[in-house]
Coordinates of C-alpha atoms and ligand atoms in Angstrom, one line a residue:
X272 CA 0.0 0.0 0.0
X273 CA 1.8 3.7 -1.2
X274 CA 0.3 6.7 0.3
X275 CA 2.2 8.8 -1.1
X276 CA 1.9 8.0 -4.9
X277 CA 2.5 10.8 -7.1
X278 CA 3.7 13.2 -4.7
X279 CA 6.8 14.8 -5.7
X280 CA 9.0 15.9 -2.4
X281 CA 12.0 18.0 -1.9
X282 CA 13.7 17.5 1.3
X283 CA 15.9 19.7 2.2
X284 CA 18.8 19.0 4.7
X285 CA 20.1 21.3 7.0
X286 CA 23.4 20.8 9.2
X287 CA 22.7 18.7 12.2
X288 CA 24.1 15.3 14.0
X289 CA 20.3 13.7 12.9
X290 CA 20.9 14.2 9.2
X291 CA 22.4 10.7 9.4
X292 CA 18.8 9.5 9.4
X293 CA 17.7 11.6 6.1
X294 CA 18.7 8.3 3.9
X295 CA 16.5 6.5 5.7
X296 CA 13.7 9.1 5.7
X297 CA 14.4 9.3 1.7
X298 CA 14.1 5.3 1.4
X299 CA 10.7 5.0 3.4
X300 CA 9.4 8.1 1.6
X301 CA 10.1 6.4 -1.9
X302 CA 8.5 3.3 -0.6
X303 CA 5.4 5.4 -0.1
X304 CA 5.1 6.3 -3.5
X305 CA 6.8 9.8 -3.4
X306 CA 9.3 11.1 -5.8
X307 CA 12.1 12.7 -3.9
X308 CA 14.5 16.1 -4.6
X309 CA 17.5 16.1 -1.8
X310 CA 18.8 19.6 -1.5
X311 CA 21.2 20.3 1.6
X312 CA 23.4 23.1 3.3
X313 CA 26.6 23.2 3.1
X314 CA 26.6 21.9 7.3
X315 CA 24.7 19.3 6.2
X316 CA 27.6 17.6 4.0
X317 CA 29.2 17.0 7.6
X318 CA 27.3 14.7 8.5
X319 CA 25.6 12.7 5.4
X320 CA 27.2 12.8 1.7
X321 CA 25.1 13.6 -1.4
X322 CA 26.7 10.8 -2.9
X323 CA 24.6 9.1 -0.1
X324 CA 21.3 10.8 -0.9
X325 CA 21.6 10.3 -4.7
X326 CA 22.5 6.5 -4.4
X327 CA 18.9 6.4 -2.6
X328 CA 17.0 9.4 -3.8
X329 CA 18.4 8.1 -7.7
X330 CA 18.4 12.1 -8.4
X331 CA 21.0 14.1 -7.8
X332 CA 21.6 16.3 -4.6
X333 CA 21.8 20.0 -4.8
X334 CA 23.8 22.3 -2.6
X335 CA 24.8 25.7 -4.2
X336 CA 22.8 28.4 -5.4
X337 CA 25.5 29.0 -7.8
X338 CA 24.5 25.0 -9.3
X339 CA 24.7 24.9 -13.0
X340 CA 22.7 22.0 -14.0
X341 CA 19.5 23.9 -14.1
X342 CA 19.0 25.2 -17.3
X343 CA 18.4 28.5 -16.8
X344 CA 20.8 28.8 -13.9
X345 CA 17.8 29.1 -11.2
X346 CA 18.1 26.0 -8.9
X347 CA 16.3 28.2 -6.2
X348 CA 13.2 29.3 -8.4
X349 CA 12.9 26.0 -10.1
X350 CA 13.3 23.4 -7.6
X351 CA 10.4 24.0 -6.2
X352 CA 7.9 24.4 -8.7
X353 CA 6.7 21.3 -9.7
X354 CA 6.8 20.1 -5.7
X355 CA 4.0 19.3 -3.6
X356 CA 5.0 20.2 -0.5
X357 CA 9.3 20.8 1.0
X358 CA 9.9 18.8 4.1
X359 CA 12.8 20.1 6.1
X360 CA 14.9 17.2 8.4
X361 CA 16.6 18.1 10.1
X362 CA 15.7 21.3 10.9
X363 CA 18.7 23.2 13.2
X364 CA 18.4 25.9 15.1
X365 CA 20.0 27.9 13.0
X366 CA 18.0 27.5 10.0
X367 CA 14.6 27.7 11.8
X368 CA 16.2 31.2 12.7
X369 CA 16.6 31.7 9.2
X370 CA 13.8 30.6 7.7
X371 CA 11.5 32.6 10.5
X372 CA 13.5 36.1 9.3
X373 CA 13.2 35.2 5.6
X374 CA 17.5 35.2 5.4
X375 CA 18.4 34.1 2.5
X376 CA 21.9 33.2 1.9
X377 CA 22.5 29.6 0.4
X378 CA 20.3 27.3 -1.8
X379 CA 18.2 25.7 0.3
X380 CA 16.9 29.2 2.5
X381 CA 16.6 30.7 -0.6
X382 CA 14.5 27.9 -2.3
X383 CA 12.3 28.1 0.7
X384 CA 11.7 32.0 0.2
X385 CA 10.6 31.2 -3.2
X386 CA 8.4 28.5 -2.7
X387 CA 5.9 28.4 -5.3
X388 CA 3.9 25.4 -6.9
X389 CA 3.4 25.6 -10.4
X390 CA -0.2 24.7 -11.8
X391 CA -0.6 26.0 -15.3
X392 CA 1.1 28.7 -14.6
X393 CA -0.2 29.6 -11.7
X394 CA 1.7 29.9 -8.8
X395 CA 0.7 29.0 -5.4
X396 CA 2.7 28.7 -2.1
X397 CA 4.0 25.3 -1.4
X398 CA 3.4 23.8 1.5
X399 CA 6.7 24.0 3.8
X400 CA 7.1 21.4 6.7
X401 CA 10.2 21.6 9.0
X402 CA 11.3 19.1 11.2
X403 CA 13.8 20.6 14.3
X404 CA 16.5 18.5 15.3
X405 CA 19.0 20.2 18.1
X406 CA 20.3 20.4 21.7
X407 CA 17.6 20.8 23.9
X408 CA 19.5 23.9 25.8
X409 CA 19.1 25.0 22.2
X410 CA 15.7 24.2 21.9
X411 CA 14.0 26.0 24.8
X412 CA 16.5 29.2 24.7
X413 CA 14.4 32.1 23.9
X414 CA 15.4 33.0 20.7
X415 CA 14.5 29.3 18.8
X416 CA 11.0 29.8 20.8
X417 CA 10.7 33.1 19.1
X418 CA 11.7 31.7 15.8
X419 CA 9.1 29.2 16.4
X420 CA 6.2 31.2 17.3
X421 CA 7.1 33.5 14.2
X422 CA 7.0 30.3 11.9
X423 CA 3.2 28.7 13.0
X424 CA 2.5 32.4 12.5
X425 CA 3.4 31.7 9.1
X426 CA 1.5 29.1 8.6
X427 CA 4.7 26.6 8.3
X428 CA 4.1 23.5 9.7
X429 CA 6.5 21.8 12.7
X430 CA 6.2 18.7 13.3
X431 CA 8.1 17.7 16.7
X432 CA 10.1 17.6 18.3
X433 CA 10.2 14.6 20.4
X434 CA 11.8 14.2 24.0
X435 CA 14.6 11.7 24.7
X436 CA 18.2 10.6 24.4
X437 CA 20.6 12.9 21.9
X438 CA 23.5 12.5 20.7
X439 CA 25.5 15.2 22.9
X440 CA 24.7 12.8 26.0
X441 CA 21.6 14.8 27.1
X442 CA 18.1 14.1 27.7
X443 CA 15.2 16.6 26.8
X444 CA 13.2 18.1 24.3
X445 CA 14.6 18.6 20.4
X446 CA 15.6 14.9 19.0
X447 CA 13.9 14.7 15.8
X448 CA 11.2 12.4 14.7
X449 CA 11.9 9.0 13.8
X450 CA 12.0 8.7 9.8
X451 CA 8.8 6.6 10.0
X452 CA 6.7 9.4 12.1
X453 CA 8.2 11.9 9.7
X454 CA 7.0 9.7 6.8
X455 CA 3.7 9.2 8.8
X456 CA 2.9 13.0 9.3
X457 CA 4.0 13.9 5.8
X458 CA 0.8 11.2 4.7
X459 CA -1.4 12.8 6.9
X460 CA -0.2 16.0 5.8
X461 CA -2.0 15.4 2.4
X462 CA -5.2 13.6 3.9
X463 CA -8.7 15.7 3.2
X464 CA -9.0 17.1 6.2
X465 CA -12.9 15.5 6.5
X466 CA -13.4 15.7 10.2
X467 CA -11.4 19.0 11.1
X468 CA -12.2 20.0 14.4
X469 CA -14.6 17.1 15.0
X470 CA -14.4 15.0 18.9
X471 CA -13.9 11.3 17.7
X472 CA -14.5 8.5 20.0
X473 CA -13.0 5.2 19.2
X474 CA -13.2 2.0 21.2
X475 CA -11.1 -1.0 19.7
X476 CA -9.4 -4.5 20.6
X477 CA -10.9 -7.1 22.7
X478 CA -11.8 -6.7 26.1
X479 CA -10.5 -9.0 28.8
X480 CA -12.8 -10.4 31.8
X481 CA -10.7 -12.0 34.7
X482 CA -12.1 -15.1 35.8
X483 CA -8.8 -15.4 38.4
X484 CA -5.5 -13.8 38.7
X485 CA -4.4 -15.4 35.4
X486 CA -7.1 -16.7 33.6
X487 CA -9.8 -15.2 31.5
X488 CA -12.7 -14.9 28.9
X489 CA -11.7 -12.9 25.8
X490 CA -11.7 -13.1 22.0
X491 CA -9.4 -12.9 18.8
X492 CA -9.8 -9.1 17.6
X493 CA -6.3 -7.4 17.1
X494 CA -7.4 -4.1 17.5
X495 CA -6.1 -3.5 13.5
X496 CA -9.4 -2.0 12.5
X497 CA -10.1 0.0 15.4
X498 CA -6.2 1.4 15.0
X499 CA -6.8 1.9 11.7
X500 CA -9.6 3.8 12.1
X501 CA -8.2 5.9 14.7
X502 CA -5.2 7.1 12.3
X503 CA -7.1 8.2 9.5
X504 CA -9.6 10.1 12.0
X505 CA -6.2 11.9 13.2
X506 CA -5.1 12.0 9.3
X507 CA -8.8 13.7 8.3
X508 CA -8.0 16.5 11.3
X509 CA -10.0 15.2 14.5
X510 CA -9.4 15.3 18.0
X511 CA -9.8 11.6 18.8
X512 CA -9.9 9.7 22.1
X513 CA -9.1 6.2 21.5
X514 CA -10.2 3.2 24.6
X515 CA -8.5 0.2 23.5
X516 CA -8.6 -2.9 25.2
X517 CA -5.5 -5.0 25.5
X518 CA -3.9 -4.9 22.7
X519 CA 0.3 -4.7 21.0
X520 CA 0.0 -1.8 19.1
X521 CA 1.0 1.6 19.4
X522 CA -1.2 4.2 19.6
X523 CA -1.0 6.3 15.6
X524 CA 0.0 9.4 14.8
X525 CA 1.0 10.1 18.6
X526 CA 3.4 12.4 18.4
X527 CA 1.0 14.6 16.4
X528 CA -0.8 15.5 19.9
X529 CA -4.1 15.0 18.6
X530 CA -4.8 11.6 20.5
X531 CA -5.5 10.6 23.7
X532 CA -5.2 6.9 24.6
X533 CA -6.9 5.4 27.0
X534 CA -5.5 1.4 28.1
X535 CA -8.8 -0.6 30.1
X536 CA -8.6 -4.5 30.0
X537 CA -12.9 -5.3 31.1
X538 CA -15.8 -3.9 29.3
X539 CA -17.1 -2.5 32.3
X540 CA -14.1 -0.5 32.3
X541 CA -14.6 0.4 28.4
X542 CA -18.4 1.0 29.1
X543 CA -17.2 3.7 32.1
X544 CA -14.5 5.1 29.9
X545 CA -16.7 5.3 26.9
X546 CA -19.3 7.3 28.8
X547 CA -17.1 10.1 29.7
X548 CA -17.0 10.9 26.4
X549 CA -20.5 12.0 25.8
X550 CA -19.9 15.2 24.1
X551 CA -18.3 13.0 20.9
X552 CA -19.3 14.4 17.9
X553 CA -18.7 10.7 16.1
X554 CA -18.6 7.3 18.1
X555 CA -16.8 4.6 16.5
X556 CA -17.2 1.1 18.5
X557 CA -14.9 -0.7 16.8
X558 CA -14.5 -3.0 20.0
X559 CA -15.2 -6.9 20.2
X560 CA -16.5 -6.3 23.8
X561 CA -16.7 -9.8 25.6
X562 CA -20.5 -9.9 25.9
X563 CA -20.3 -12.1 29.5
X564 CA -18.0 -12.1 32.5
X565 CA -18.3 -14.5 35.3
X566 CA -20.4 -13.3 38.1
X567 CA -17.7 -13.0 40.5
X568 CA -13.7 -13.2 40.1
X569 CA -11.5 -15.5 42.3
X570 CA -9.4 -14.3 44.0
X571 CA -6.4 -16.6 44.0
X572 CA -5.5 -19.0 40.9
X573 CA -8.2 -21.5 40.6
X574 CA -6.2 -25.3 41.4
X575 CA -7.7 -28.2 39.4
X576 CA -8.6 -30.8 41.8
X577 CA -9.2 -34.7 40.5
X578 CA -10.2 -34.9 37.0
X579 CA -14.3 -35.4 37.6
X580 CA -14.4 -32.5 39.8
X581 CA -14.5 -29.4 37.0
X582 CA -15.1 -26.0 37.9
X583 CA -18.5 -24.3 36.6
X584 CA -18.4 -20.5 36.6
X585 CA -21.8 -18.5 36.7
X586 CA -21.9 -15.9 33.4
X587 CA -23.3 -12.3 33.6
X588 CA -23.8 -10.1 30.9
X589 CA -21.6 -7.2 30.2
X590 CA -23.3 -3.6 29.6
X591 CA -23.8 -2.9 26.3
X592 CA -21.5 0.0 25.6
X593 CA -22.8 0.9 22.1
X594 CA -26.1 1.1 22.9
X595 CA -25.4 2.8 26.2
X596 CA -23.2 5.5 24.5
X597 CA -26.3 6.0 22.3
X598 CA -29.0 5.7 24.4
X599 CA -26.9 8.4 26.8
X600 CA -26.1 10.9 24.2
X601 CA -30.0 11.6 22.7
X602 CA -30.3 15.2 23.7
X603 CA -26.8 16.1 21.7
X604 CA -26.9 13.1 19.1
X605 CA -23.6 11.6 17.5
X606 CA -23.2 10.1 14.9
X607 CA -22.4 6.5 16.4
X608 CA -20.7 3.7 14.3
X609 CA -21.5 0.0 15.1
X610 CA -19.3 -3.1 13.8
X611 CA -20.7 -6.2 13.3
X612 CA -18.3 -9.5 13.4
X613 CA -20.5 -11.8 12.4
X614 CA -19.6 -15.9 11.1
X615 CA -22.8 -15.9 9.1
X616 CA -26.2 -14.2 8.1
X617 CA -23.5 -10.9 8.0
X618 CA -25.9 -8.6 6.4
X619 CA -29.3 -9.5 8.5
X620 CA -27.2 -9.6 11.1
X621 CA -25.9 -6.0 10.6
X622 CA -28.9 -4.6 10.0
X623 CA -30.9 -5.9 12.7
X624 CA -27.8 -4.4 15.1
X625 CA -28.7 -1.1 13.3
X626 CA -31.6 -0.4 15.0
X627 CA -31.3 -2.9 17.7
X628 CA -28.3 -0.9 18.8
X629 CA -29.8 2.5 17.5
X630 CA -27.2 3.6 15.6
X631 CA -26.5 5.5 12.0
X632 CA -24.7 3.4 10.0
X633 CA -23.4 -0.3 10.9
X634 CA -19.9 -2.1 9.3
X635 CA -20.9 -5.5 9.0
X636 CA -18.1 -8.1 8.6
X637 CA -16.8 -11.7 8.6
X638 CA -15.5 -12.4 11.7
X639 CA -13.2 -15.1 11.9
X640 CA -11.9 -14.1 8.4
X641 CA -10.6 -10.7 9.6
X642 CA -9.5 -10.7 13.0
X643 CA -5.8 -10.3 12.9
X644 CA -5.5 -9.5 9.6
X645 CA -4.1 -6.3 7.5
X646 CA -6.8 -6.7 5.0
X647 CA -10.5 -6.5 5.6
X648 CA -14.3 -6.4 3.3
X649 CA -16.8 -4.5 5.1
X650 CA -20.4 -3.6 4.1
X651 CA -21.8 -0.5 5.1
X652 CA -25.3 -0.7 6.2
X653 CA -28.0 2.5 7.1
X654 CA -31.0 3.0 6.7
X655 CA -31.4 3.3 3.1
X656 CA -28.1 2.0 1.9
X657 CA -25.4 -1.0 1.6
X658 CA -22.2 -0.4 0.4
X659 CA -19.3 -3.0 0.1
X660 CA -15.9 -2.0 -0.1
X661 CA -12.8 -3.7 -0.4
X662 CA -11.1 -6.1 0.4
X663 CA -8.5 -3.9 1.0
X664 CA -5.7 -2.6 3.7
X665 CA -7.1 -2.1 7.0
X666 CA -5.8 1.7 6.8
X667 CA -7.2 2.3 3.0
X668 CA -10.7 0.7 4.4
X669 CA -10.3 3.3 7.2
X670 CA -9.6 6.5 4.8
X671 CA -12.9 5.5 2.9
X672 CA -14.9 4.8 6.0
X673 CA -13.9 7.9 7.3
X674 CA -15.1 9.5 3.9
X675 CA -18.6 7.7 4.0
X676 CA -19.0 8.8 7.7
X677 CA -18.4 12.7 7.1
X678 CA -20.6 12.7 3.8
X679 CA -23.2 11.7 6.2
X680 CA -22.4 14.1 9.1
X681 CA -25.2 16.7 9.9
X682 CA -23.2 20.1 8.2
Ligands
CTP201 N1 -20.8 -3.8 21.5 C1 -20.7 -3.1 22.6 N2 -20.9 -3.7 23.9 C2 -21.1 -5.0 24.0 C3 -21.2 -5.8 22.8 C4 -21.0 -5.2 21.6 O1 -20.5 -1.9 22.5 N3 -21.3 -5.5 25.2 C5 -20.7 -3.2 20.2 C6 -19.4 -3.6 19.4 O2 -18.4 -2.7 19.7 C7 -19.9 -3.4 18.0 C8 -21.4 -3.8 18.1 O3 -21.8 -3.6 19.4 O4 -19.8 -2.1 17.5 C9 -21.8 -5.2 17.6 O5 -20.9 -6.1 18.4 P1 -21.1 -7.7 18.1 O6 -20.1 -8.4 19.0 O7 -21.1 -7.9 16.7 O8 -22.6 -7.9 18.6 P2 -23.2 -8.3 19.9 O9 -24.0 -7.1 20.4 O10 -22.2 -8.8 20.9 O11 -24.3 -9.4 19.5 P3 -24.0 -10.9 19.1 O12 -22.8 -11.4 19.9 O13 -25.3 -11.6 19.4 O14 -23.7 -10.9 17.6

């Protein structure tokens, strides 16, 4: 799956110890799809060569303004001009600085200044993207702060940076995103932004009822689709507050600050969670909640004792968390979002759960065929409608669902 087909890059390299990650961020960006430029400082040739970049970029690397491969003896005017957006990593100090005073004495700061995209002849600003790498002494001094606040005012985008280990020894803000968040952001960079501003509410995974200290009822969902879901909510511009149940996955698009994970293990505890999100604009309940526990939990493991005397444990039902989240939020409705796992009747199934669970729109699927899997089939049931799509990529299936949903949000 590329998510980045078609997109033509130009990353631009400025002088810093993480520029020995940029091959890396080149390779995974290719492997999206994405076409890539390399242009770099002069600092930058410190610490990663261009012969580097153009082995894995296959195009060659640009440095001076004074470069006479371009025709017309332009490289900053023309590199840019058939891009689709100029990702910056690292981004030092000192460039940010630059950048955020519209300096302009080398290629790349220059190139930046005259960002333009080129659409039959008309020229509209490209979308710039930094990514700071640097000291974190560096990072909170005054004067970066002040070249940051002076960038978001100009509408460049900064992704990061991230807290941890660097390279001087330290430990603090200003190490720069892993190549694969970069990558990650730069895909949700170009999502439609379908849900901007909307409160998403997300449930996913199984959920986990103890029967003693280290045994219990639960059932095969990964939490794939609910993850899935969850990133392309964050990709189309929500807010989104995701209650998983136990599940090994991390949560997406964290480092973009626009999810909140919550970690529960029973439905009780995803029905309590779930509830004090109310105010949701959309509910996904991507969940496979358990539907019984047992009615009470030992309390130390349960020893087997001769082979004719086996335990039987007394089942209660679990709340229904769906139909309580909908039920709970009639006077401000959401739009709430049922999944069906079904083994067979998948569509009467589905669309009895639509009302019996008095929702808007229910995914129906095959269970057994999709749990733990990257690729899915779902059919979309509401009222009037059934739609199929795939079988496809648990993320793609996620993107269109997400696209079906806001086509049918009240405007
Ligand atoms: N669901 C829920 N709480 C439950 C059971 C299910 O919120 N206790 C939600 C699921 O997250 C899903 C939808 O209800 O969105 C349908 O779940 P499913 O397991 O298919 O249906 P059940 O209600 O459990 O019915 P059945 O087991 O009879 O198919």
């Amino acid at each position: 799956m590329m998510s980045l087909n078609n997109k033509k890059i130009l990353l631009g390299i400025s002088g810093g110890i993480a520029a020995y990650k940029s091959p890396e961020l080149v390779r995974q960006l290719i492997k999206e799809g994405a076409s890539v430029q390399v242009a770099m400082t002069d600092a930058a040739t410190q610490f990663v060569t261009p012969t580097t970049l153009q082995a894995v970029s296959g195009q060659p690397v640009f440095i001076s303004q004074w470069d006479t491969r371009i025709s017309n003896g332009m490289p900053h005017i023309e590199l840019t001009r058939d891009v689709d957006a100029i990702l910056i990593a690292p981004a030092s100090a000192d460039f940010m600085a630059k950048l955020s005073l519209g300096l302009a004495n080398d290629l790349l700061s220059t190139l930046c200044l005259a960002r333009g995209h080129d659409s039959n002849g008309v020229i509209t600003p490209c979308p710039l993207l930094i990514v700071p790498a640097m000291n974190r002494q560096m990072w909170e001094n005054i004067a970066t702060q002040r070249s940051v606040e002076r960038l978001l005012k100009d509408k460049i985008a900064i992704l990061g940076p991230a807290s941890g280990d660097q390279a001087c020894g330290e430990v603090g803000m200003g190490r720069m995103l892993e190549p694969t968040e970069i990558c990650e952001a730069l895909i949700a960079f170009f999502q439609p932004k379908r849900l901007l501003g909307k409160k998403v509410l997300i449930t996913a995974g199984p959920t986990y009822e103890a029967i003693d200290p280290v045994r219990g009822l639960t059932n095969r969902s990964s939490g794939k689709m609910g993850f899935a879901i969850a990133r392309a909510a964050v990709e189309a511009g929500a807010q989104v507050q995701l209650i998983s149940g136990p599940v090994h996955l991390d949560t997406p698009l964290a480092f973009l600050g626009n999810i909140q994970r919550t970690n529960v293990t029973s439905a009780q505890e995803m029905h309590d969670a779930v509830l004090t999100h109310h105010d949701s604009d959309v509910f996904f309940s991507v969940a496979a909640v358990a539907d019984w526990r047992v009615s009470s939990m030992a309390d130390q493991k349960i020893k087997k004792q001769s082979t004719t005397d086996i335990p039987h444990f007394d089942l209660v039902q679990n709340p229904d968390i769906l139909l309580a989240f909908s039920s709970a939020s009639k006077n401000k409705p959401s739009f709430c979002v049922g999944f069906a796992a079904e083994t067979e009747n998948t569509i009467e199934y589905g669309k009895k759960k639509l009302i019996s669970k008095n929702t808007s729109l229910i995914i129906a699927n095959h269970g057994p065929s999709t749990f733990g899997e990257d690729i899915n089939e779902v059919t979309l049931i509401d009222a009037n409608n059934e739609l199929t799509l795939g079988p496809a990529d648990k993320l793609v299936l996620a993107r269109e669902i997400i696209r079906e949903v806001s086509k049918r949000l009240p405007t």
